[in-house]
PDB file of C-alpha atoms in Angstrom:
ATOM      1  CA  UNK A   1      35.919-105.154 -37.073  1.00 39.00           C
ATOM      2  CA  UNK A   2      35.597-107.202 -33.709  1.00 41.00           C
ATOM      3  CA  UNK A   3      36.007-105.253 -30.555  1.00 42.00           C
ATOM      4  CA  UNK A   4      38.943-106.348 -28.456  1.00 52.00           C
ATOM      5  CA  UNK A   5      38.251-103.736 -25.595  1.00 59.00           C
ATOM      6  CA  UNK A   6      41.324-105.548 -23.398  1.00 82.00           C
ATOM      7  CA  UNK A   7      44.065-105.226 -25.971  1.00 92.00           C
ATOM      8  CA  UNK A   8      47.262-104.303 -24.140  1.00 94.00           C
ATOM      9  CA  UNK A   9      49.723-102.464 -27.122  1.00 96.00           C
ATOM     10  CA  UNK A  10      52.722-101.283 -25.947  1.00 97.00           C
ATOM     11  CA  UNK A  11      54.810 -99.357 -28.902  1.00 98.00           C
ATOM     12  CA  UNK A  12      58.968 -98.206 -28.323  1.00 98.00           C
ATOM     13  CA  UNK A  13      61.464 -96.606 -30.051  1.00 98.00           C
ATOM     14  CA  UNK A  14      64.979 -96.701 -29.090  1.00 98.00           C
ATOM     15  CA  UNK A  15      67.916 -94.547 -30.283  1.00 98.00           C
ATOM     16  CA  UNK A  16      69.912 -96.596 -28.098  1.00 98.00           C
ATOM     17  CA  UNK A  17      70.978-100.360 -28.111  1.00 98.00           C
ATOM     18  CA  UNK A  18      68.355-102.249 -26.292  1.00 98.00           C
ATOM     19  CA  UNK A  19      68.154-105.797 -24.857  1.00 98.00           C
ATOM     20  CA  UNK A  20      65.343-107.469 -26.709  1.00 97.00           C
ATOM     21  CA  UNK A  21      65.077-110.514 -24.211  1.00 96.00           C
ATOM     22  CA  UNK A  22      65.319-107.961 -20.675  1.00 98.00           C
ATOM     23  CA  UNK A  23      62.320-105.863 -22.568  1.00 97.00           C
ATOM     24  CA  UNK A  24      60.810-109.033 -23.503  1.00 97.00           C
ATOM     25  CA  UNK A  25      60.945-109.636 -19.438  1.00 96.00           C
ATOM     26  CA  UNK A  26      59.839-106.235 -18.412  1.00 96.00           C
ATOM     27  CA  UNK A  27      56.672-106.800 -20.437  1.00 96.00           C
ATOM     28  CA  UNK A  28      56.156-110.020 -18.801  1.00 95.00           C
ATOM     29  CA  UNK A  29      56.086-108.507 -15.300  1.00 95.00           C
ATOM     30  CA  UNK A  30      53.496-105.929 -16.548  1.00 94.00           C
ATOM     31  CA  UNK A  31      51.418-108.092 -17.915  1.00 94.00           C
ATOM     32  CA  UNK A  32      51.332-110.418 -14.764  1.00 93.00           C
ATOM     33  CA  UNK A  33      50.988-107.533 -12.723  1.00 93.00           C
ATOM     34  CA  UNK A  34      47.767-106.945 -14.669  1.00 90.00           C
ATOM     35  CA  UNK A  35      46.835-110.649 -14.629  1.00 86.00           C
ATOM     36  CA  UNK A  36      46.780-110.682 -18.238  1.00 84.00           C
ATOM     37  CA  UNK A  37      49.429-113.275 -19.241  1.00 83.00           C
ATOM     38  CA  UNK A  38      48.839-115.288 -22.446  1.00 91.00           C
ATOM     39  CA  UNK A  39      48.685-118.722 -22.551  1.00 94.00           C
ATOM     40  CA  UNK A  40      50.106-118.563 -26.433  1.00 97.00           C
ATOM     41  CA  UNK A  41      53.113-116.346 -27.335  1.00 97.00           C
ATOM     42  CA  UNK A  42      54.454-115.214 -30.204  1.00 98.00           C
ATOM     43  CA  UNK A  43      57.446-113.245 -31.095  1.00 97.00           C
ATOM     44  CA  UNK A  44      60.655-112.282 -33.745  1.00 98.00           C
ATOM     45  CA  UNK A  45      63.400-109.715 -33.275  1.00 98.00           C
ATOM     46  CA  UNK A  46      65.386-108.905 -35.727  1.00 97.00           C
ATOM     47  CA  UNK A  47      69.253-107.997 -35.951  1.00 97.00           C
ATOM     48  CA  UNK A  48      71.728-106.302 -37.942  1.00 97.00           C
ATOM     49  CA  UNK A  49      73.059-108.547 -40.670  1.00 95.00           C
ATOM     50  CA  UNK A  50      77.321-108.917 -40.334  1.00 97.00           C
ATOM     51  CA  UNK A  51      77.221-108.233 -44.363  1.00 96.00           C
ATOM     52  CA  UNK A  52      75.675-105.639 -46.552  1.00 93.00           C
ATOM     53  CA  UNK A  53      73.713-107.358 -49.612  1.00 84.00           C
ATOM     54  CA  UNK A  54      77.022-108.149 -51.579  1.00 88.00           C
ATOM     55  CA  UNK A  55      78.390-109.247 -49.249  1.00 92.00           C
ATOM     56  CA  UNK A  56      80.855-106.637 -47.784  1.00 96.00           C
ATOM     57  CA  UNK A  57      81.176-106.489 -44.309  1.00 97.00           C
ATOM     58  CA  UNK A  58      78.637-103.806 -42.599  1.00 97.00           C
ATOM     59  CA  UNK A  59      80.414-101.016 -40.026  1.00 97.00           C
ATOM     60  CA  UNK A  60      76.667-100.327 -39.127  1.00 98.00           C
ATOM     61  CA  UNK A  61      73.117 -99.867 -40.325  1.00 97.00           C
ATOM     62  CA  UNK A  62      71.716 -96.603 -39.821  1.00 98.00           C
ATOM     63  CA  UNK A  63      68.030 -96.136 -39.693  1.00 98.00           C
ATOM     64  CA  UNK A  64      66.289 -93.127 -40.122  1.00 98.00           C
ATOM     65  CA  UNK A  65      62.434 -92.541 -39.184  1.00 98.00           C
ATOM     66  CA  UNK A  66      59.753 -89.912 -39.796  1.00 98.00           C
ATOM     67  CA  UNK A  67      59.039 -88.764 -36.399  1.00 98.00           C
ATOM     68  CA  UNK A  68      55.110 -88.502 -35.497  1.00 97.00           C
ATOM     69  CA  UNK A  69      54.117 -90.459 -38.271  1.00 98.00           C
ATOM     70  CA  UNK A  70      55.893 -93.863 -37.332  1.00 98.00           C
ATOM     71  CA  UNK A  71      54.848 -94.022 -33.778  1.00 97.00           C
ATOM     72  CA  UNK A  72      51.088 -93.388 -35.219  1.00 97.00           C
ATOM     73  CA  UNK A  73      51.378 -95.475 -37.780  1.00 98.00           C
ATOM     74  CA  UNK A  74      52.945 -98.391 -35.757  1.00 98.00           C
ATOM     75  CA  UNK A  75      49.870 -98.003 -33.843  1.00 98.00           C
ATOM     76  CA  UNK A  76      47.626 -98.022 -36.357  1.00 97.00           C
ATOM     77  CA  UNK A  77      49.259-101.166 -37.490  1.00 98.00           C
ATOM     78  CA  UNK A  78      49.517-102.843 -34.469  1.00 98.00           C
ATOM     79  CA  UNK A  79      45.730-102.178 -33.143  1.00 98.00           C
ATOM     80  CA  UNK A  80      44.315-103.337 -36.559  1.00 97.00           C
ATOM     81  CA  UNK A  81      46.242-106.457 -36.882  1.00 98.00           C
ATOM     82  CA  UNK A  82      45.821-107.264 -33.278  1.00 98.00           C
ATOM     83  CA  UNK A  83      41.996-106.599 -33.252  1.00 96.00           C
ATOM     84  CA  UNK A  84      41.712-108.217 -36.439  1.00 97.00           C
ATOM     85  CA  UNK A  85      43.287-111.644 -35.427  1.00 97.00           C
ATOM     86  CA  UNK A  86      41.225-110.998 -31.434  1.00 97.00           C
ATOM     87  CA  UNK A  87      44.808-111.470 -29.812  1.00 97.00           C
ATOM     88  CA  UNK A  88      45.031-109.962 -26.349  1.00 96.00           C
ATOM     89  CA  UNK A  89      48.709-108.343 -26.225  1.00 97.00           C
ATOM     90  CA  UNK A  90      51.424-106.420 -28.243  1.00 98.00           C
ATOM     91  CA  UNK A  91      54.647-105.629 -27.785  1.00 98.00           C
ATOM     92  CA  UNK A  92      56.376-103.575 -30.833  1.00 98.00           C
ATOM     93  CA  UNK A  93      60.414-102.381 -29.992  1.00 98.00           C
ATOM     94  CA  UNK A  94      62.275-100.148 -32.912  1.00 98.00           C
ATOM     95  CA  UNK A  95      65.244 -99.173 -32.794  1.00 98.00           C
ATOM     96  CA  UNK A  96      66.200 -95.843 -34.828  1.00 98.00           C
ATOM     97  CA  UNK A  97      69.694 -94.251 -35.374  1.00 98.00           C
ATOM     98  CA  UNK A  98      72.816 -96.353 -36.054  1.00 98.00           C
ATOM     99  CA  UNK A  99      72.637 -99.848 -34.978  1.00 98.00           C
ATOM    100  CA  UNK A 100      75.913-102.076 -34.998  1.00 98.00           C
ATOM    101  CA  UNK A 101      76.028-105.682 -36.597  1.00 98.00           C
ATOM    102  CA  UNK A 102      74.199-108.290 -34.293  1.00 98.00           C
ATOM    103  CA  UNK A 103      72.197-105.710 -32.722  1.00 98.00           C
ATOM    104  CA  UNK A 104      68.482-105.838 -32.766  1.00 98.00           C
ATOM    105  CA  UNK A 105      66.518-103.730 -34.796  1.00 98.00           C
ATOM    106  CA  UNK A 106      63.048-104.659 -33.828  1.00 98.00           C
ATOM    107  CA  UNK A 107      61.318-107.073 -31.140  1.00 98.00           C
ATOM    108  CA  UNK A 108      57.815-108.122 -31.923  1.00 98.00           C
ATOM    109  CA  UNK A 109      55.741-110.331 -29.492  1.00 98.00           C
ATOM    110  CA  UNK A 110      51.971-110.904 -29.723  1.00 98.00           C
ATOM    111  CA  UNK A 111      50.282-112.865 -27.071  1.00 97.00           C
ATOM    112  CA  UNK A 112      46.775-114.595 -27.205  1.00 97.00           C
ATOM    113  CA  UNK A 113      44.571-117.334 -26.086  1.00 96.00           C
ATOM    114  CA  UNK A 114      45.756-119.859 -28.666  1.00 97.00           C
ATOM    115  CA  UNK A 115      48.892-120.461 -31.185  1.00 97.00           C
ATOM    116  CA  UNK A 116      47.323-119.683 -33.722  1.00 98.00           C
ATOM    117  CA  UNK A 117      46.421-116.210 -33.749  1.00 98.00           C
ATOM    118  CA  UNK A 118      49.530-115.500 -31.816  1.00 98.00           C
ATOM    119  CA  UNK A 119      51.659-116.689 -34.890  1.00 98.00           C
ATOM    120  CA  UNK A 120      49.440-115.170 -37.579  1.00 98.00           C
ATOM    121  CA  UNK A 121      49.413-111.821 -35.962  1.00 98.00           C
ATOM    122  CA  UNK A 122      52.663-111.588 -34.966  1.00 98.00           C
ATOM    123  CA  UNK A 123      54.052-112.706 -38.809  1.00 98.00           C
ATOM    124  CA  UNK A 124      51.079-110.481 -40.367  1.00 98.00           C
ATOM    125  CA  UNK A 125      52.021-107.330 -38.052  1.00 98.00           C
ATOM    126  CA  UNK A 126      55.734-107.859 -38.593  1.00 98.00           C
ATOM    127  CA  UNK A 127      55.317-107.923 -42.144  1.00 97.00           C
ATOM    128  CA  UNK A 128      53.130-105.035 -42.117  1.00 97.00           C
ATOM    129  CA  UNK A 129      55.838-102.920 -39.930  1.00 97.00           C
ATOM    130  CA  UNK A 130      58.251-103.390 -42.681  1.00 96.00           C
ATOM    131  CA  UNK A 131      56.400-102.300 -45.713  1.00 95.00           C
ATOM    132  CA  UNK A 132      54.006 -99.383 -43.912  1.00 97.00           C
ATOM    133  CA  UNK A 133      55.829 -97.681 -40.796  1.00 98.00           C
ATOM    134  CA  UNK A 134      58.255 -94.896 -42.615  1.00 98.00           C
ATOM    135  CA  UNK A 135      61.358 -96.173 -41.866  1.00 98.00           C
ATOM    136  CA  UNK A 136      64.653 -96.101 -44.222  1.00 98.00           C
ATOM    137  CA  UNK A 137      67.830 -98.136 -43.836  1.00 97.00           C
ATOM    138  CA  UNK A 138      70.928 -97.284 -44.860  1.00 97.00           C
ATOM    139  CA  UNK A 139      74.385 -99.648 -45.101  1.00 97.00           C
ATOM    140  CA  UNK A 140      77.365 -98.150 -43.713  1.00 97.00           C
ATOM    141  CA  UNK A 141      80.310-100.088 -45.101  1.00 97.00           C
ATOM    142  CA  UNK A 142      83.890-100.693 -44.118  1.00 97.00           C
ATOM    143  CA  UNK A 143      84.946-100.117 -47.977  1.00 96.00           C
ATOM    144  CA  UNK A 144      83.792 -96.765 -47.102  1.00 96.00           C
ATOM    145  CA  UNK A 145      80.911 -96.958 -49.406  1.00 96.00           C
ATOM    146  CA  UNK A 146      76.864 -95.801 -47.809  1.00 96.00           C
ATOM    147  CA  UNK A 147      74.044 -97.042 -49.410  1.00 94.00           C
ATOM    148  CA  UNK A 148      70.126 -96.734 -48.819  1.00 95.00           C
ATOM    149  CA  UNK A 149      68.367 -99.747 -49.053  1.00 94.00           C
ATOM    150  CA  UNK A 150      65.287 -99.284 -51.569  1.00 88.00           C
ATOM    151  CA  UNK A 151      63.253-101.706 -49.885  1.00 81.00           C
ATOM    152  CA  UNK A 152      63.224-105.250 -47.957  1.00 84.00           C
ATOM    153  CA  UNK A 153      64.933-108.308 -48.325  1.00 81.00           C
ATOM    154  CA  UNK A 154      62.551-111.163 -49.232  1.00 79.00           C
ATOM    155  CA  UNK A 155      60.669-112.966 -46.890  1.00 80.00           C
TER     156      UNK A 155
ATOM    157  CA  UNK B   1      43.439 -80.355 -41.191  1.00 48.00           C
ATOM    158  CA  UNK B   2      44.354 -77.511 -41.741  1.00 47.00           C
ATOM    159  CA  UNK B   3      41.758 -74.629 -41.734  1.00 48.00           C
ATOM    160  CA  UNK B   4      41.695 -72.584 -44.836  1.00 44.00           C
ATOM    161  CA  UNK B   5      39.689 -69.851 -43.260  1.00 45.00           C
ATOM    162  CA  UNK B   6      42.143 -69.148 -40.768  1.00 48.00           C
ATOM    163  CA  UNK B   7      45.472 -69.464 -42.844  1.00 50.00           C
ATOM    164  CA  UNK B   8      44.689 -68.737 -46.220  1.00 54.00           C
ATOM    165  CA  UNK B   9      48.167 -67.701 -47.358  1.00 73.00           C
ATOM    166  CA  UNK B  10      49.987 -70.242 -45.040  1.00 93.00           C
ATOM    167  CA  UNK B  11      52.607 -71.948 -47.273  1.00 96.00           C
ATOM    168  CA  UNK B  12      52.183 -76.113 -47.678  1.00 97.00           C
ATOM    169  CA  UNK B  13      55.868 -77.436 -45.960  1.00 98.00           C
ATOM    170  CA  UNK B  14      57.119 -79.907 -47.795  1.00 98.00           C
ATOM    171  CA  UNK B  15      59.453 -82.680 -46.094  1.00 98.00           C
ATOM    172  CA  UNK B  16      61.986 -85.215 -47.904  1.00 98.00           C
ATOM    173  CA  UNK B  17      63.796 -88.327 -46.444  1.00 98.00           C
ATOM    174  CA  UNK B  18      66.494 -90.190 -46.640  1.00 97.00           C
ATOM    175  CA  UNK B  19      67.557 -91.307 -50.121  1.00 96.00           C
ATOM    176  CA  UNK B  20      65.572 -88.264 -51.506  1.00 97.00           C
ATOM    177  CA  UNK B  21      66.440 -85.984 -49.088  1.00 97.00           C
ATOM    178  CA  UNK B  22      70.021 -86.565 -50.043  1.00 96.00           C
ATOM    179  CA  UNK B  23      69.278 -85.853 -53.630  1.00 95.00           C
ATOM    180  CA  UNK B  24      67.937 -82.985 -53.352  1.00 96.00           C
ATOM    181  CA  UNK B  25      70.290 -81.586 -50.939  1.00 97.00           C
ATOM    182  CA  UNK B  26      67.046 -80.199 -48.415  1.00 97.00           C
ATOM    183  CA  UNK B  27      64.756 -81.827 -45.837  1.00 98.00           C
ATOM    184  CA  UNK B  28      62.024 -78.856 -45.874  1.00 98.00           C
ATOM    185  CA  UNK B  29      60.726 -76.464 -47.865  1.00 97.00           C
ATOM    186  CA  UNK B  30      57.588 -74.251 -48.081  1.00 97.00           C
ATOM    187  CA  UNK B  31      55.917 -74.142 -50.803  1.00 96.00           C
ATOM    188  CA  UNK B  32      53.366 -71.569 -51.805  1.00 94.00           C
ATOM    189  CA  UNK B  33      49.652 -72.366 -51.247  1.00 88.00           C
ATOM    190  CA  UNK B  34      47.526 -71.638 -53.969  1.00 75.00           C
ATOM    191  CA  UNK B  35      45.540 -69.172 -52.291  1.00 58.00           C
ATOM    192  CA  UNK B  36      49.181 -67.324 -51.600  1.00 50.00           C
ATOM    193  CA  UNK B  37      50.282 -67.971 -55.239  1.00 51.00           C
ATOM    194  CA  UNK B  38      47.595 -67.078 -57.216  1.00 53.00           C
ATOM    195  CA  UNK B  39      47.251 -63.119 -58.358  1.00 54.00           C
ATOM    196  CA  UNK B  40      43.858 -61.320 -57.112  1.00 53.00           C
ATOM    197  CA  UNK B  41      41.739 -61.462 -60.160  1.00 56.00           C
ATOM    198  CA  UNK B  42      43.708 -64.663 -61.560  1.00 55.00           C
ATOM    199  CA  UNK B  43      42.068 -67.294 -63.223  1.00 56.00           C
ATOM    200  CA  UNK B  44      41.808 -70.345 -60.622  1.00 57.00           C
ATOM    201  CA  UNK B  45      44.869 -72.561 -61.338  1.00 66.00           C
ATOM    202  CA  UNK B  46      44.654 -76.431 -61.052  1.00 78.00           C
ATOM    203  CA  UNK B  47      44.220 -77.504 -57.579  1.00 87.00           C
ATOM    204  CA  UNK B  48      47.356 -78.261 -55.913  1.00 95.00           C
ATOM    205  CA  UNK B  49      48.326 -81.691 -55.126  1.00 97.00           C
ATOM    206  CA  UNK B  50      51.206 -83.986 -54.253  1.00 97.00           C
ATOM    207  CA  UNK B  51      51.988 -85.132 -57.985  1.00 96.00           C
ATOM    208  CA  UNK B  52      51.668 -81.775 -59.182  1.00 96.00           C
ATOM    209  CA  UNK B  53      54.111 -80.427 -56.639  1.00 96.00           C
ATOM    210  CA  UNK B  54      56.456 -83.470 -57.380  1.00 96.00           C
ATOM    211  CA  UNK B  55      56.421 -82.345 -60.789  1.00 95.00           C
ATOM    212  CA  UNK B  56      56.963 -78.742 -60.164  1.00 95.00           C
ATOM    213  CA  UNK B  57      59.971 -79.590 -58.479  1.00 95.00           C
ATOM    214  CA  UNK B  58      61.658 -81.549 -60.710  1.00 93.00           C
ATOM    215  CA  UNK B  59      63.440 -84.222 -58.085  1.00 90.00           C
ATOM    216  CA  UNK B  60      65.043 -87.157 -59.118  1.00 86.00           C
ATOM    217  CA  UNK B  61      63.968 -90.353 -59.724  1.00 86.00           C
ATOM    218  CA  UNK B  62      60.319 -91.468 -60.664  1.00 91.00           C
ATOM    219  CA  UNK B  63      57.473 -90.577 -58.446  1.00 95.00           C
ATOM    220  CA  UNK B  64      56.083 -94.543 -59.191  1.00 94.00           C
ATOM    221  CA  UNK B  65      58.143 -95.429 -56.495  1.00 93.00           C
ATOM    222  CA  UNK B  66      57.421 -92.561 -53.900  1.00 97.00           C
ATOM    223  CA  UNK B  67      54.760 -92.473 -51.611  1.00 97.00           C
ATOM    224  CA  UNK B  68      53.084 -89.553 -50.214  1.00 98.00           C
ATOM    225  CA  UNK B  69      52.072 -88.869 -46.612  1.00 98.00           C
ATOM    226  CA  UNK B  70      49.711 -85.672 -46.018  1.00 98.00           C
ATOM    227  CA  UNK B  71      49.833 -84.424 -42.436  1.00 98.00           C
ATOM    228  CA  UNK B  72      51.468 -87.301 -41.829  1.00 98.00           C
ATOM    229  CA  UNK B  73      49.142 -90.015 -42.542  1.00 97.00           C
ATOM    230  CA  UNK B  74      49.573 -91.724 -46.475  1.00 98.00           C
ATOM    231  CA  UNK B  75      47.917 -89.542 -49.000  1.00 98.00           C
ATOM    232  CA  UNK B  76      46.623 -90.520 -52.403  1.00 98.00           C
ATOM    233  CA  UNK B  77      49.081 -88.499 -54.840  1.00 97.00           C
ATOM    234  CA  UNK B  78      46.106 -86.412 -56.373  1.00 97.00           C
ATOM    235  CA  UNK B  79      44.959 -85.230 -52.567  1.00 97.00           C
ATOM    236  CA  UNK B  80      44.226 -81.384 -53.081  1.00 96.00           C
ATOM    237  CA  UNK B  81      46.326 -79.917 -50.462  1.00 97.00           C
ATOM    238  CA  UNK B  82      45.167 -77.210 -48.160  1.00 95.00           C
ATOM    239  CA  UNK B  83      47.430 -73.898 -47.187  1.00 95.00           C
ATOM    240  CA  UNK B  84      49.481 -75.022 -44.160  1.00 96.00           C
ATOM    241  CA  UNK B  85      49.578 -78.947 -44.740  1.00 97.00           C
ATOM    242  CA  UNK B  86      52.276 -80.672 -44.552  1.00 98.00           C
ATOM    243  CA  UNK B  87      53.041 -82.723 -47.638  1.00 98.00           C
ATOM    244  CA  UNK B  88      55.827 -85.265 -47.373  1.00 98.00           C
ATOM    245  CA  UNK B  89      57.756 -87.633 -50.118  1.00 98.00           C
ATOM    246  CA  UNK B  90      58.702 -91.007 -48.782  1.00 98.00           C
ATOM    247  CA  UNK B  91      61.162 -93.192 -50.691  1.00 96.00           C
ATOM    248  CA  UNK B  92      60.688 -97.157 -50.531  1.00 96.00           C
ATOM    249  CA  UNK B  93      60.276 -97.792 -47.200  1.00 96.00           C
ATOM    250  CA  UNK B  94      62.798-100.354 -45.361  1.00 95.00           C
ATOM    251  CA  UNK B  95      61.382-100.853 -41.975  1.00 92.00           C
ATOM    252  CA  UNK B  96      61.837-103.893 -39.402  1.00 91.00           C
TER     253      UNK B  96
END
């Protein structure tokens, strides 16, 4: 595995709404202040769907996590894919507890020298998030019903 | 890791979440270690493990689509466990 001694990874998790575009900006600053802006960029957040799968409308999603595993994990995840793809910044943002339709679940950003690994890394990472960080979602619906979701929605 | 030498008869503590937490109607157990379980003078039982412990407890659903974490880092489901790990059961994960 290539050394990338510079990487900058920067891992959050919120139990609180959170303004993906103001934390988007707040890692901007640091990284200037370190003089380690990317000239390629990256990024996807996610929100809360109005609609559970059937389409009933959602009260919330709730998200539950397994506390010292997922922020190793996410780490793990993060460092490999980054160091893999020889991209130069990270930015991960989770959100855990109940999140309310159109809020965002998860900001990813990935910065590097060129499009290209940016975009790979930040897909590959997001993707990777998903399936292998131990997080569970469960639908709270206004007919009353709660559901956990046994899995992800497709790509 | 834990060390065997220092907490032989430490129990392993095993965690559920979500979905299967709810099942089961508990988020922790302990469960004894084999060096706690097994009589003085006993025949030495099968090691212990996350399958065999999933089977021992009899939990809904089929353990094809659980994955196990072992001191919090994903386990193969025939790890032999050590007294005082932690041995979790993670339903399909839904992340991002």
């Amino acid at each position: 595995m290539e050394s990338t001694p510079d990487l900058s990874l920067r891992i959050t998790l919120h139990s609180a709404r959170f303004d993906a575009l103001a934390r988007l900006e707040v890692w901007h600053d640091e990284l200037a202040q370190r003089d380690s802006s990317n000239a390629a960029e990256s990024l996807f957040v996610g929100r809360v769907r109005p609609t559970a799968g059937d389409g009933v409308a959602l009260e919330a999603l709730e998200l539950e996590h397994y506390p010292g595993m997922t922020e190793r994990q996410l780490e793990q995840l993060a460092d490999h894919c980054c160091r893999r793809h020889g991209v130069s910044s990270c930015l991960i943002e989770h959100r855990i507890g109940r999140v309310l339709p159109g809020e965002a679940i998860v900001l990813v950003a990935v910065g590097a020298d060129r499009r290209g690994p940016a975009q790979r890394c930040c897909h590959e990472l997001l993707e990777s998030l998903k399936h292998d960080a131990p997080f569970w979602k469960r639908e709270w619906r206004t007919d009353g019903r709660r559901q956990w979701l046994n899995g992800n929605t497709p790509l | 890791m834990a060390d065997p030498s220092s907490n032989a008869a430490s129990p392993i503590r095993v965690r559920l979440f979500a979905a299967l937490r709810e099942q089961a109607g508990w988020a922790e157990r302990d469960w004894p270690s084999q060096q706690a379980a097994i009589p003085p003078g006993s025949r030495t039982a099968s090691p212990q493990t996350p399958r065999a412990i999933w089977m021992a407890l009899a939990l809904d659903g089929s353990f094809d689509s659980v994955r196990t974490a072992v001191n919090q880092h994903f386990a193969d489901p025939d790890t032999v466990l050590q007294p005082g790990d932690e041995l979790a059961f993670l339903p399909p994960i839904s992340g991002g």
